[in-house]
Amino acid sequence: MSPLKRVAYFFGLPIVLIVLWWALSFGSTNFFVPKPFELAQTLWTTWIGERFFEDVLPSLGRLAVGLLFAIGLGIVLGLLIGSTRWLRNLLEPMLEFFRAIPPPVLVPLLMLLIGVNDSMKVAVIISGAIWPVLLNTVEGVRAVDSVLNDSCRSYGIRGFARIRYFVLPAVTPQIMAGVRQSLSIGLILMVISEMFASSSGLGFTIVQFQRNFAIPEMWSGIVVLGLIGLGLALIFQFVERRVLHWYHGLKEITHDS
């Protein structure tokens, strides 16, 4: 696909939606739905300045730390559990139990155990974002090719070398699929964690705008969250293309043949 066509696909639908939004809100006096130009002005005046450093950057920092810990722990524990049959059979019921608990209900408990601080907010993000990576890694390890697995044993490839050169490359597509889900879950939990007993952050600020009937400012905060989600998706696509370049190349060859 040519670069011009990529740009057209990327911006085409958003431009159409904005034009449709402008047309539907033209002449409207609805207080709860701002016009596109008004929202753009509010977005600039509200978030470009002091509030960006006081609310947006701290939120992004907590999100980054939570996601890094969730992804790292999910991969390590997933490789360990998936590679050890008795450990997988032992932990599987408990994993399914804790996975079924919605992370937002853990916020009051974590507030009591950890306190109302940044560590609590990071722990909330980890508690939900770890599961897609962990479970995808476990299933990926379980699904490795048995013939290749036997070949590794025959050639004496064991321990860390087996994980590094055989298991990890085989499960990387499943891991990346789990990471994609974890990014959106982490963003949601970042906002939720900041809505409880917090004095800063995107979630706290958006709630304050809503309570004070600052409707355009509230909408602008929602747009900022959407832009952060878009940025995470673009970063993920960039990283995935480089980590899985061999995988996408193989799919293209298979598709062409």
Short mmCIF file of C-alpha atoms in Angstrom, two decimals:
data_model
loop_
_atom_site.label_atom_id
_atom_site.label_comp_id
_atom_site.label_asym_id
_atom_site.label_seq_id
_atom_site.Cartn_x
_atom_site.Cartn_y
_atom_site.Cartn_z
CA MET A 1 0.00 0.00 0.00
CA SER A 2 1.36 3.41 -0.96
CA PRO A 3 2.10 6.02 1.77
CA LEU A 4 -0.57 8.35 0.36
CA LYS A 5 -3.20 5.64 0.57
CA ARG A 6 -2.14 4.83 4.14
CA VAL A 7 -2.58 8.47 5.14
CA ALA A 8 -5.99 8.57 3.42
CA TYR A 9 -7.15 5.46 5.28
CA PHE A 10 -5.82 6.81 8.59
CA PHE A 11 -7.43 10.26 8.42
CA GLY A 12 -10.39 9.59 6.12
CA LEU A 13 -12.99 8.29 8.56
CA PRO A 14 -12.09 10.74 11.41
CA ILE A 15 -12.47 13.68 9.01
CA VAL A 16 -15.83 12.38 7.80
CA LEU A 17 -17.05 11.94 11.39
CA ILE A 18 -15.90 15.44 12.39
CA VAL A 19 -17.67 16.97 9.39
CA LEU A 20 -20.83 15.01 10.23
CA TRP A 21 -20.56 16.11 13.87
CA TRP A 22 -20.20 19.76 12.77
CA ALA A 23 -23.20 19.48 10.45
CA LEU A 24 -25.44 17.91 13.10
CA SER A 25 -24.41 20.40 15.81
CA PHE A 26 -24.62 23.49 13.56
CA GLY A 27 -27.00 25.94 15.18
CA SER A 28 -27.55 23.62 18.15
CA THR A 29 -27.82 25.07 21.66
CA ASN A 30 -27.35 21.72 23.44
CA PHE A 31 -25.18 22.46 26.48
CA PHE A 32 -24.00 18.86 26.82
CA VAL A 33 -22.59 18.39 23.29
CA PRO A 34 -19.96 20.98 22.32
CA LYS A 35 -19.24 21.89 18.71
CA PRO A 36 -15.99 20.59 17.13
CA PHE A 37 -14.29 24.02 16.98
CA GLU A 38 -15.29 24.82 20.56
CA LEU A 39 -13.97 21.44 21.73
CA ALA A 40 -10.67 21.96 19.86
CA GLN A 41 -10.19 25.34 21.55
CA THR A 42 -11.02 23.88 24.95
CA LEU A 43 -8.65 20.97 24.36
CA TRP A 44 -5.78 23.36 23.67
CA THR A 45 -6.45 25.80 26.51
CA THR A 46 -7.17 23.08 29.09
CA TRP A 47 -4.43 20.53 28.50
CA ILE A 48 -1.57 22.40 26.83
CA GLY A 49 0.11 24.03 29.78
CA GLU A 50 0.38 23.45 33.50
CA ARG A 51 -2.28 20.73 33.64
CA PHE A 52 -0.30 18.62 31.14
CA PHE A 53 2.57 18.35 33.62
CA GLU A 54 0.38 18.02 36.71
CA ASP A 55 -2.18 15.50 35.43
CA VAL A 56 -1.29 13.97 32.05
CA LEU A 57 2.40 13.14 32.60
CA PRO A 58 1.88 11.53 36.05
CA SER A 59 -0.94 9.42 34.61
CA LEU A 60 1.25 8.34 31.69
CA GLY A 61 4.07 7.48 34.09
CA ARG A 62 1.84 5.27 36.23
CA LEU A 63 0.41 3.64 33.10
CA ALA A 64 3.89 2.92 31.70
CA VAL A 65 5.15 1.41 34.97
CA GLY A 66 2.02 -0.70 35.41
CA LEU A 67 2.11 -2.01 31.84
CA LEU A 68 5.82 -2.82 31.98
CA PHE A 69 5.40 -4.80 35.21
CA ALA A 70 2.25 -6.53 33.92
CA ILE A 71 3.88 -7.55 30.63
CA GLY A 72 7.15 -8.64 32.26
CA LEU A 73 5.46 -10.66 35.01
CA GLY A 74 2.97 -12.14 32.56
CA ILE A 75 5.70 -13.39 30.23
CA VAL A 76 7.95 -14.80 32.98
CA LEU A 77 5.15 -16.49 34.92
CA GLY A 78 3.50 -17.69 31.71
CA LEU A 79 6.71 -19.35 30.51
CA LEU A 80 7.22 -20.97 33.91
CA ILE A 81 3.65 -22.21 34.31
CA GLY A 82 3.27 -23.29 30.69
CA SER A 83 6.55 -25.25 30.71
CA THR A 84 5.78 -27.17 33.92
CA ARG A 85 2.79 -29.48 33.60
CA TRP A 86 2.28 -30.18 37.31
CA LEU A 87 2.52 -26.48 38.14
CA ARG A 88 0.01 -25.65 35.40
CA ASN A 89 -2.44 -28.26 36.69
CA LEU A 90 -1.96 -26.97 40.24
CA LEU A 91 -2.45 -23.28 39.48
CA GLU A 92 -5.05 -23.40 36.72
CA PRO A 93 -8.13 -23.31 39.06
CA MET A 94 -6.69 -20.38 41.03
CA LEU A 95 -5.75 -18.50 37.87
CA GLU A 96 -9.28 -18.84 36.55
CA PHE A 97 -10.65 -17.69 39.94
CA PHE A 98 -8.53 -14.53 40.13
CA ARG A 99 -8.99 -13.78 36.43
CA ALA A 100 -12.76 -13.67 36.93
CA ILE A 101 -12.51 -10.95 39.60
CA PRO A 102 -13.07 -7.51 38.02
CA PRO A 103 -10.01 -5.38 38.85
CA PRO A 104 -12.08 -2.27 39.80
CA VAL A 105 -13.52 -4.11 42.82
CA LEU A 106 -9.96 -4.54 44.10
CA VAL A 107 -9.44 -0.78 44.40
CA PRO A 108 -10.89 -0.46 47.96
CA LEU A 109 -8.90 -3.51 49.07
CA LEU A 110 -5.66 -2.19 47.57
CA MET A 111 -6.31 1.19 49.18
CA LEU A 112 -6.41 -0.54 52.56
CA LEU A 113 -3.40 -2.77 51.94
CA ILE A 114 -1.10 -0.34 50.11
CA GLY A 115 -2.55 3.07 50.91
CA VAL A 116 -3.73 5.92 48.74
CA ASN A 117 -0.62 6.56 46.68
CA ASP A 118 0.92 5.94 43.27
CA SER A 119 1.82 2.35 44.20
CA MET A 120 -1.88 1.57 44.67
CA LYS A 121 -2.71 2.98 41.24
CA VAL A 122 0.09 0.97 39.61
CA ALA A 123 -1.07 -2.17 41.43
CA VAL A 124 -4.61 -1.69 40.05
CA ILE A 125 -3.22 -1.50 36.51
CA ILE A 126 -1.09 -4.61 37.04
CA SER A 127 -4.00 -6.56 38.56
CA GLY A 128 -5.96 -6.34 35.34
CA ALA A 129 -3.39 -5.92 32.57
CA ILE A 130 -1.36 -9.01 33.51
CA TRP A 131 -4.02 -11.58 32.62
CA PRO A 132 -4.09 -11.39 28.80
CA VAL A 133 -0.29 -11.68 28.65
CA LEU A 134 -0.08 -14.43 31.27
CA LEU A 135 -2.84 -16.63 29.86
CA ASN A 136 -1.78 -16.14 26.23
CA THR A 137 1.78 -17.08 27.15
CA VAL A 138 0.64 -20.21 29.00
CA GLU A 139 -1.50 -21.30 26.07
CA GLY A 140 1.27 -20.49 23.62
CA VAL A 141 3.75 -22.66 25.49
CA ARG A 142 1.22 -25.50 25.63
CA ALA A 143 0.67 -25.28 21.88
CA VAL A 144 4.32 -25.48 20.77
CA ASP A 145 5.03 -28.05 18.08
CA SER A 146 5.59 -31.42 19.76
CA VAL A 147 7.87 -32.61 16.95
CA LEU A 148 10.14 -29.58 17.34
CA ASN A 149 10.01 -30.06 21.10
CA ASP A 150 11.23 -33.64 20.74
CA SER A 151 13.95 -32.46 18.35
CA CYS A 152 15.22 -30.01 20.98
CA ARG A 153 15.45 -32.83 23.52
CA SER A 154 17.24 -35.05 21.01
CA TYR A 155 19.87 -32.39 20.35
CA GLY A 156 20.30 -31.68 24.05
CA ILE A 157 18.86 -28.16 23.91
CA ARG A 158 17.56 -27.63 27.42
CA GLY A 159 17.13 -25.01 30.10
CA PHE A 160 17.53 -21.35 29.19
CA ALA A 161 18.76 -22.15 25.67
CA ARG A 162 15.51 -24.02 24.94
CA ILE A 163 13.44 -21.09 26.23
CA ARG A 164 15.53 -18.51 24.35
CA TYR A 165 15.80 -20.18 20.96
CA PHE A 166 12.72 -22.39 20.75
CA VAL A 167 9.88 -21.60 23.16
CA LEU A 168 10.06 -17.79 23.20
CA PRO A 169 10.06 -17.33 19.40
CA ALA A 170 7.21 -19.84 19.09
CA VAL A 171 4.97 -18.07 21.61
CA THR A 172 5.82 -14.47 20.67
CA PRO A 173 2.75 -14.06 18.39
CA GLN A 174 0.47 -15.12 21.27
CA ILE A 175 2.36 -12.84 23.68
CA MET A 176 1.95 -9.85 21.38
CA ALA A 177 -1.78 -10.58 21.06
CA GLY A 178 -2.01 -10.51 24.85
CA VAL A 179 -0.01 -7.27 25.03
CA ARG A 180 -2.44 -5.62 22.60
CA GLN A 181 -5.33 -6.42 24.96
CA SER A 182 -3.34 -5.35 28.02
CA LEU A 183 -2.75 -1.86 26.63
CA SER A 184 -6.46 -1.00 26.50
CA ILE A 185 -7.14 -2.68 29.86
CA GLY A 186 -4.27 -0.75 31.44
CA LEU A 187 -5.60 2.56 30.11
CA ILE A 188 -9.08 1.85 31.47
CA LEU A 189 -7.72 0.88 34.89
CA MET A 190 -5.47 3.95 34.97
CA VAL A 191 -8.57 6.13 34.75
CA ILE A 192 -10.53 4.06 37.29
CA SER A 193 -7.68 4.07 39.82
CA GLU A 194 -7.51 7.88 39.66
CA MET A 195 -11.22 8.28 40.35
CA PHE A 196 -10.82 6.98 43.93
CA ALA A 197 -9.26 9.15 46.66
CA SER A 198 -6.98 10.93 44.21
CA SER A 199 -6.00 14.57 43.81
CA SER A 200 -4.43 14.45 40.35
CA GLY A 201 -4.45 12.51 37.11
CA LEU A 202 -6.69 12.32 34.07
CA GLY A 203 -9.41 10.28 35.76
CA PHE A 204 -9.61 12.66 38.74
CA THR A 205 -9.65 15.77 36.53
CA ILE A 206 -12.39 14.44 34.21
CA VAL A 207 -14.60 13.61 37.20
CA GLN A 208 -14.00 17.08 38.64
CA PHE A 209 -15.04 18.66 35.35
CA GLN A 210 -18.21 16.55 35.30
CA ARG A 211 -19.12 17.48 38.88
CA ASN A 212 -18.59 21.19 38.17
CA PHE A 213 -20.60 21.01 34.92
CA ALA A 214 -17.54 22.00 32.88
CA ILE A 215 -18.88 19.99 29.95
CA PRO A 216 -16.46 21.07 27.17
CA GLU A 217 -13.52 20.47 29.51
CA MET A 218 -14.90 17.02 30.39
CA TRP A 219 -15.22 16.15 26.70
CA SER A 220 -11.68 17.41 26.09
CA GLY A 221 -10.39 15.01 28.76
CA ILE A 222 -12.15 12.14 27.01
CA VAL A 223 -10.49 13.18 23.75
CA VAL A 224 -7.09 13.18 25.49
CA LEU A 225 -7.73 9.59 26.63
CA GLY A 226 -8.63 8.63 23.07
CA LEU A 227 -5.43 10.23 21.76
CA ILE A 228 -3.40 8.32 24.35
CA GLY A 229 -5.07 5.09 23.25
CA LEU A 230 -4.29 5.92 19.63
CA GLY A 231 -0.67 6.61 20.52
CA LEU A 232 -0.39 3.28 22.34
CA ALA A 233 -1.85 1.48 19.33
CA LEU A 234 0.64 3.13 16.95
CA ILE A 235 3.58 2.34 19.24
CA PHE A 236 2.39 -1.25 19.53
CA GLN A 237 2.11 -1.64 15.75
CA PHE A 238 5.62 -0.23 15.33
CA VAL A 239 7.09 -2.62 17.91
CA GLU A 240 5.08 -5.61 16.70
CA ARG A 241 6.25 -5.14 13.11
CA ARG A 242 9.85 -5.34 14.27
CA VAL A 243 9.49 -8.09 16.84
CA LEU A 244 7.39 -10.27 14.51
CA HIS A 245 8.93 -9.30 11.17
CA TRP A 246 9.64 -12.97 10.45
CA TYR A 247 6.05 -13.93 11.31
CA HIS A 248 4.45 -11.31 9.07
CA GLY A 249 6.90 -12.18 6.29
CA LEU A 250 5.94 -15.84 6.53
CA LYS A 251 2.23 -14.94 6.38
CA GLU A 252 2.79 -12.81 3.28
CA ILE A 253 4.71 -15.63 1.56
CA THR A 254 1.98 -18.14 2.48
CA HIS A 255 -0.74 -15.77 1.27
CA ASP A 256 1.05 -15.11 -2.05
CA SER A 257 1.57 -18.81 -2.68
#
